[in-house]
mmCIF file of C-alpha atoms in Angstrom:
data_model
loop_
_atom_site.group_PDB
_atom_site.id
_atom_site.type_symbol
_atom_site.label_atom_id
_atom_site.label_comp_id
_atom_site.label_asym_id
_atom_site.label_seq_id
_atom_site.Cartn_x
_atom_site.Cartn_y
_atom_site.Cartn_z
ATOM 1 C CA MET A 1 33.753 12.906 -35.856
ATOM 2 C CA LEU A 2 30.074 12.104 -36.300
ATOM 3 C CA ARG A 3 30.356 9.224 -33.824
ATOM 4 C CA LYS A 4 31.942 11.468 -31.150
ATOM 5 C CA SER A 5 29.163 14.013 -31.633
ATOM 6 C CA THR A 6 26.507 11.315 -31.312
ATOM 7 C CA VAL A 7 28.100 9.933 -28.122
ATOM 8 C CA LEU A 8 28.400 13.442 -26.670
ATOM 9 C CA LEU A 9 24.772 14.249 -27.508
ATOM 10 C CA PHE A 10 23.594 10.942 -25.990
ATOM 11 C CA THR A 11 25.589 11.621 -22.789
ATOM 12 C CA VAL A 12 24.103 15.114 -22.464
ATOM 13 C CA ALA A 13 20.582 13.740 -23.007
ATOM 14 C CA VAL A 14 21.050 11.028 -20.379
ATOM 15 C CA LEU A 15 22.346 13.571 -17.860
ATOM 16 C CA ALA A 16 19.423 15.902 -18.570
ATOM 17 C CA VAL A 17 16.882 13.106 -18.094
ATOM 18 C CA ALA A 18 18.594 11.919 -14.889
ATOM 19 C CA SER A 19 18.622 15.458 -13.537
ATOM 20 C CA ALA A 20 14.953 15.984 -14.370
ATOM 21 C CA CYS A 21 13.953 12.635 -12.827
ATOM 22 C CA SER A 22 15.758 13.432 -9.593
ATOM 23 C CA GLN A 23 13.417 16.393 -9.159
ATOM 24 C CA THR A 24 10.211 14.366 -9.542
ATOM 25 C CA ASP A 25 8.593 12.810 -6.485
ATOM 26 C CA SER A 26 9.477 9.302 -7.659
ATOM 27 C CA GLY A 27 13.025 10.427 -8.433
ATOM 28 C CA ILE A 28 13.396 11.933 -4.960
ATOM 29 C CA THR A 29 12.063 8.728 -3.368
ATOM 30 C CA ALA A 30 14.528 6.641 -5.380
ATOM 31 C CA SER A 31 17.387 8.957 -4.472
ATOM 32 C CA VAL A 32 16.614 8.820 -0.735
ATOM 33 C CA LYS A 33 16.255 5.012 -0.834
ATOM 34 C CA SER A 34 19.558 4.581 -2.667
ATOM 35 C CA LYS A 35 21.328 6.813 -0.131
ATOM 36 C CA PHE A 36 19.843 4.719 2.699
ATOM 37 C CA ALA A 37 21.000 1.503 1.018
ATOM 38 C CA THR A 38 24.604 2.699 0.851
ATOM 39 C CA ASP A 39 24.735 4.217 4.331
ATOM 40 C CA ASP A 40 26.464 2.228 7.118
ATOM 41 C CA VAL A 41 24.091 3.453 9.850
ATOM 42 C CA VAL A 42 20.701 3.359 8.122
ATOM 43 C CA LYS A 43 19.237 0.057 7.027
ATOM 44 C CA ALA A 44 17.019 0.785 4.035
ATOM 45 C CA ARG A 45 14.809 -2.254 4.652
ATOM 46 C CA GLN A 46 13.553 -0.690 7.894
ATOM 47 C CA ILE A 47 12.272 2.565 6.405
ATOM 48 C CA ASP A 48 9.475 3.244 3.926
ATOM 49 C CA VAL A 49 9.992 6.395 1.856
ATOM 50 C CA THR A 50 7.177 8.248 0.114
ATOM 51 C CA THR A 51 7.289 11.630 -1.561
ATOM 52 C CA GLN A 52 4.469 13.980 -2.450
ATOM 53 C CA ASN A 53 5.074 17.495 -3.786
ATOM 54 C CA HIS A 54 8.748 17.275 -2.740
ATOM 55 C CA VAL A 55 7.767 16.437 0.870
ATOM 56 C CA VAL A 56 9.370 13.171 1.964
ATOM 57 C CA ALA A 57 7.634 11.022 4.590
ATOM 58 C CA LEU A 58 9.741 8.429 6.420
ATOM 59 C CA THR A 59 7.838 5.610 8.116
ATOM 60 C CA GLY A 60 9.047 2.516 9.925
ATOM 61 C CA THR A 61 10.888 1.254 12.960
ATOM 62 C CA VAL A 62 14.625 1.736 13.398
ATOM 63 C CA ASP A 63 17.040 0.224 15.909
ATOM 64 C CA SER A 64 18.285 3.409 17.579
ATOM 65 C CA ALA A 65 17.904 7.152 17.915
ATOM 66 C CA ALA A 66 21.192 7.540 16.023
ATOM 67 C CA THR A 67 19.758 5.614 13.068
ATOM 68 C CA LYS A 68 16.641 7.798 13.122
ATOM 69 C CA ALA A 69 18.701 10.994 13.216
ATOM 70 C CA ARG A 70 20.917 9.790 10.347
ATOM 71 C CA ALA A 71 17.890 8.842 8.209
ATOM 72 C CA LEU A 72 16.337 12.268 8.734
ATOM 73 C CA GLU A 73 19.637 13.968 7.901
ATOM 74 C CA ILE A 74 20.038 11.968 4.679
ATOM 75 C CA ALA A 75 16.473 12.717 3.565
ATOM 76 C CA ARG A 76 16.735 16.444 4.353
ATOM 77 C CA ASN A 77 20.004 16.731 2.424
ATOM 78 C CA THR A 78 18.685 15.014 -0.709
ATOM 79 C CA LYS A 79 18.387 17.259 -3.740
ATOM 80 C CA GLY A 80 14.809 18.327 -4.433
ATOM 81 C CA VAL A 81 13.487 17.700 -0.907
ATOM 82 C CA ASP A 82 11.566 20.666 0.526
ATOM 83 C CA SER A 83 10.825 19.082 3.903
ATOM 84 C CA VAL A 84 10.678 15.768 5.737
ATOM 85 C CA ILE A 85 7.846 14.251 7.776
ATOM 86 C CA ASP A 86 9.243 12.051 10.519
ATOM 87 C CA ASN A 87 7.026 9.031 11.189
ATOM 88 C CA LEU A 88 9.909 6.868 12.390
ATOM 89 C CA THR A 89 9.834 5.041 15.712
ATOM 90 C CA VAL A 90 12.747 3.628 17.666
ATOM 91 C CA ALA A 91 12.369 -0.046 18.615
ATOM 92 C CA GLU A 92 12.648 -0.963 22.250
ATOM 93 C CA ALA A 93 15.314 -3.481 23.174
ATOM 94 C CA ALA A 94 13.804 -6.951 23.528
ATOM 95 C CA ALA A 95 13.363 -8.134 27.098
ATOM 96 C CA PRO A 96 15.310 -11.267 28.022
ATOM 97 C CA THR A 97 13.165 -14.391 28.005
ATOM 98 C CA SER A 98 15.417 -16.486 30.197
ATOM 99 C CA GLY A 99 17.906 -15.971 32.984
ATOM 100 C CA THR A 100 17.695 -15.133 36.646
ATOM 101 C CA GLU A 101 17.628 -11.348 36.547
ATOM 102 C CA VAL A 102 14.159 -9.925 36.963
ATOM 103 C CA PRO A 103 13.647 -6.218 36.250
ATOM 104 C CA PRO A 104 12.237 -4.194 39.143
ATOM 105 C CA PRO A 105 8.565 -3.212 39.047
ATOM 106 C CA ALA A 106 7.921 0.104 37.331
ATOM 107 C CA ALA A 107 7.196 1.780 40.670
ATOM 108 C CA ASP A 108 10.728 0.907 41.863
ATOM 109 C CA VAL A 109 12.454 2.540 38.883
ATOM 110 C CA PRO A 110 13.646 6.076 39.670
ATOM 111 C CA GLN A 111 11.775 8.654 37.570
ATOM 112 C CA ASP A 112 14.949 9.900 35.891
ATOM 113 C CA LYS A 113 15.672 6.311 34.741
ATOM 114 C CA ALA A 114 12.126 5.502 33.603
ATOM 115 C CA LYS A 115 11.633 5.368 29.863
ATOM 116 C CA ASP A 116 8.437 6.824 28.502
ATOM 117 C CA THR A 117 7.877 4.796 25.339
ATOM 118 C CA GLY A 118 4.879 6.908 24.415
ATOM 119 C CA ASP A 119 7.098 9.896 23.561
ATOM 120 C CA VAL A 120 8.462 8.344 20.366
ATOM 121 C CA ILE A 121 5.021 7.498 19.012
ATOM 122 C CA SER A 122 3.410 10.736 20.124
ATOM 123 C CA ASP A 123 6.314 12.794 18.751
ATOM 124 C CA ALA A 124 5.865 11.189 15.337
ATOM 125 C CA THR A 125 2.132 11.766 15.534
ATOM 126 C CA ILE A 126 2.617 15.387 16.578
ATOM 127 C CA THR A 127 5.060 15.977 13.710
ATOM 128 C CA ALA A 128 2.690 14.424 11.167
ATOM 129 C CA THR A 129 -0.308 16.341 12.534
ATOM 130 C CA VAL A 130 1.502 19.695 12.520
ATOM 131 C CA LYS A 131 2.888 19.105 9.020
ATOM 132 C CA THR A 132 -0.579 18.154 7.760
ATOM 133 C CA LYS A 133 -2.060 21.328 9.300
ATOM 134 C CA LEU A 134 0.650 23.491 7.725
ATOM 135 C CA LEU A 135 0.243 21.865 4.307
ATOM 136 C CA GLY A 136 -3.549 22.254 4.444
ATOM 137 C CA ASP A 137 -3.555 25.878 5.561
ATOM 138 C CA THR A 138 -3.765 28.474 2.782
ATOM 139 C CA LYS A 139 -2.116 31.185 4.913
ATOM 140 C CA THR A 140 1.043 29.157 5.574
ATOM 141 C CA PRO A 141 3.625 27.837 3.091
ATOM 142 C CA GLY A 142 3.732 24.343 4.628
ATOM 143 C CA LEU A 143 6.257 23.038 2.097
ATOM 144 C CA LYS A 144 8.794 25.611 3.263
ATOM 145 C CA ILE A 145 8.557 24.767 6.969
ATOM 146 C CA ASP A 146 10.377 21.840 8.550
ATOM 147 C CA VAL A 147 8.787 20.272 11.641
ATOM 148 C CA ASP A 148 10.742 18.299 14.259
ATOM 149 C CA THR A 149 9.336 17.059 17.564
ATOM 150 C CA SER A 150 11.149 15.820 20.659
ATOM 151 C CA ASN A 151 9.318 15.029 23.891
ATOM 152 C CA GLY A 152 6.364 17.159 22.806
ATOM 153 C CA VAL A 153 8.552 20.173 21.976
ATOM 154 C CA VAL A 154 8.102 21.155 18.322
ATOM 155 C CA THR A 155 10.844 22.995 16.450
ATOM 156 C CA LEU A 156 9.792 24.876 13.325
ATOM 157 C CA SER A 157 12.454 25.957 10.839
ATOM 158 C CA GLY A 158 12.569 27.194 7.274
ATOM 159 C CA ASP A 159 12.045 30.378 5.305
ATOM 160 C CA VAL A 160 8.737 32.211 4.771
ATOM 161 C CA ALA A 161 7.880 35.401 2.919
ATOM 162 C CA THR A 162 6.055 37.311 5.672
ATOM 163 C CA ALA A 163 5.823 37.622 9.437
ATOM 164 C CA ALA A 164 2.114 36.758 9.162
ATOM 165 C CA GLU A 165 2.982 33.352 7.655
ATOM 166 C CA ARG A 166 5.439 32.754 10.475
ATOM 167 C CA THR A 167 2.913 33.787 13.150
ATOM 168 C CA ASN A 168 0.224 31.573 11.622
ATOM 169 C CA ALA A 169 2.574 28.551 11.497
ATOM 170 C CA VAL A 170 3.465 28.977 15.179
ATOM 171 C CA LYS A 171 -0.218 29.454 16.102
ATOM 172 C CA LEU A 172 -1.317 26.302 14.243
ATOM 173 C CA THR A 173 1.462 24.342 15.909
ATOM 174 C CA ARG A 174 0.592 25.561 19.414
ATOM 175 C CA GLU A 175 -3.034 24.533 18.856
ATOM 176 C CA THR A 176 -2.028 20.934 18.056
ATOM 177 C CA ASN A 177 -2.818 18.274 20.677
ATOM 178 C CA GLY A 178 0.265 17.016 22.491
ATOM 179 C CA VAL A 179 2.433 20.076 21.801
ATOM 180 C CA LYS A 180 4.072 21.219 25.032
ATOM 181 C CA ARG A 181 6.157 24.034 23.558
ATOM 182 C CA VAL A 182 7.090 25.529 20.172
ATOM 183 C CA ILE A 183 10.618 26.596 19.249
ATOM 184 C CA ASP A 184 10.379 29.075 16.369
ATOM 185 C CA LYS A 185 13.440 29.049 14.084
ATOM 186 C CA ILE A 186 11.546 30.273 11.018
ATOM 187 C CA THR A 187 13.223 33.091 9.137
ATOM 188 C CA VAL A 188 11.221 35.792 7.339
ATOM 189 C CA GLY A 189 12.000 37.397 4.027
ATOM 190 C CA LYS A 190 14.867 35.230 2.815
ATOM 191 C CA LYS A 191 14.801 34.067 -0.777
ATOM 192 C CA SER A 192 13.677 30.457 -1.038
#
């Protein structure tokens, strides 16, 4: 009887410690990394994960937009994560080094087919800049606002306590270099 009680107490203690660790920044980082390692789409070796105050920053180069989207989804859905900073870039396909096919000059490529490689880098920079502004501003609960950028269009989502916090977040975002438009999906007054 005493042995069963000891085993039960030990099991409860281990579960309590594991639960508490998963809520620390290092626990969140470990949790995100382990999810990446077991995911078929995301290759954990391509992505650096850091966490500060429950805000996860993903940095690195991934093979495709689908991999980037999956990594962001995994991080956002990890227990204890308040928001995710997307500093991921998508690698360009390597140009062939041999063969007879020569790509047309850039001027000959129709505009709708041209790929603007600067968007990926500038989107990541915009996201990081906006998130940094929100986290540094005392009038805005930056940890409660998620920032996503695509082609210079920033989408803000999350829950804030007041309309003033929402307005300030949108204003700070609009004032950020490179932002073409802001999509406001922030909700006001919901419990967080």
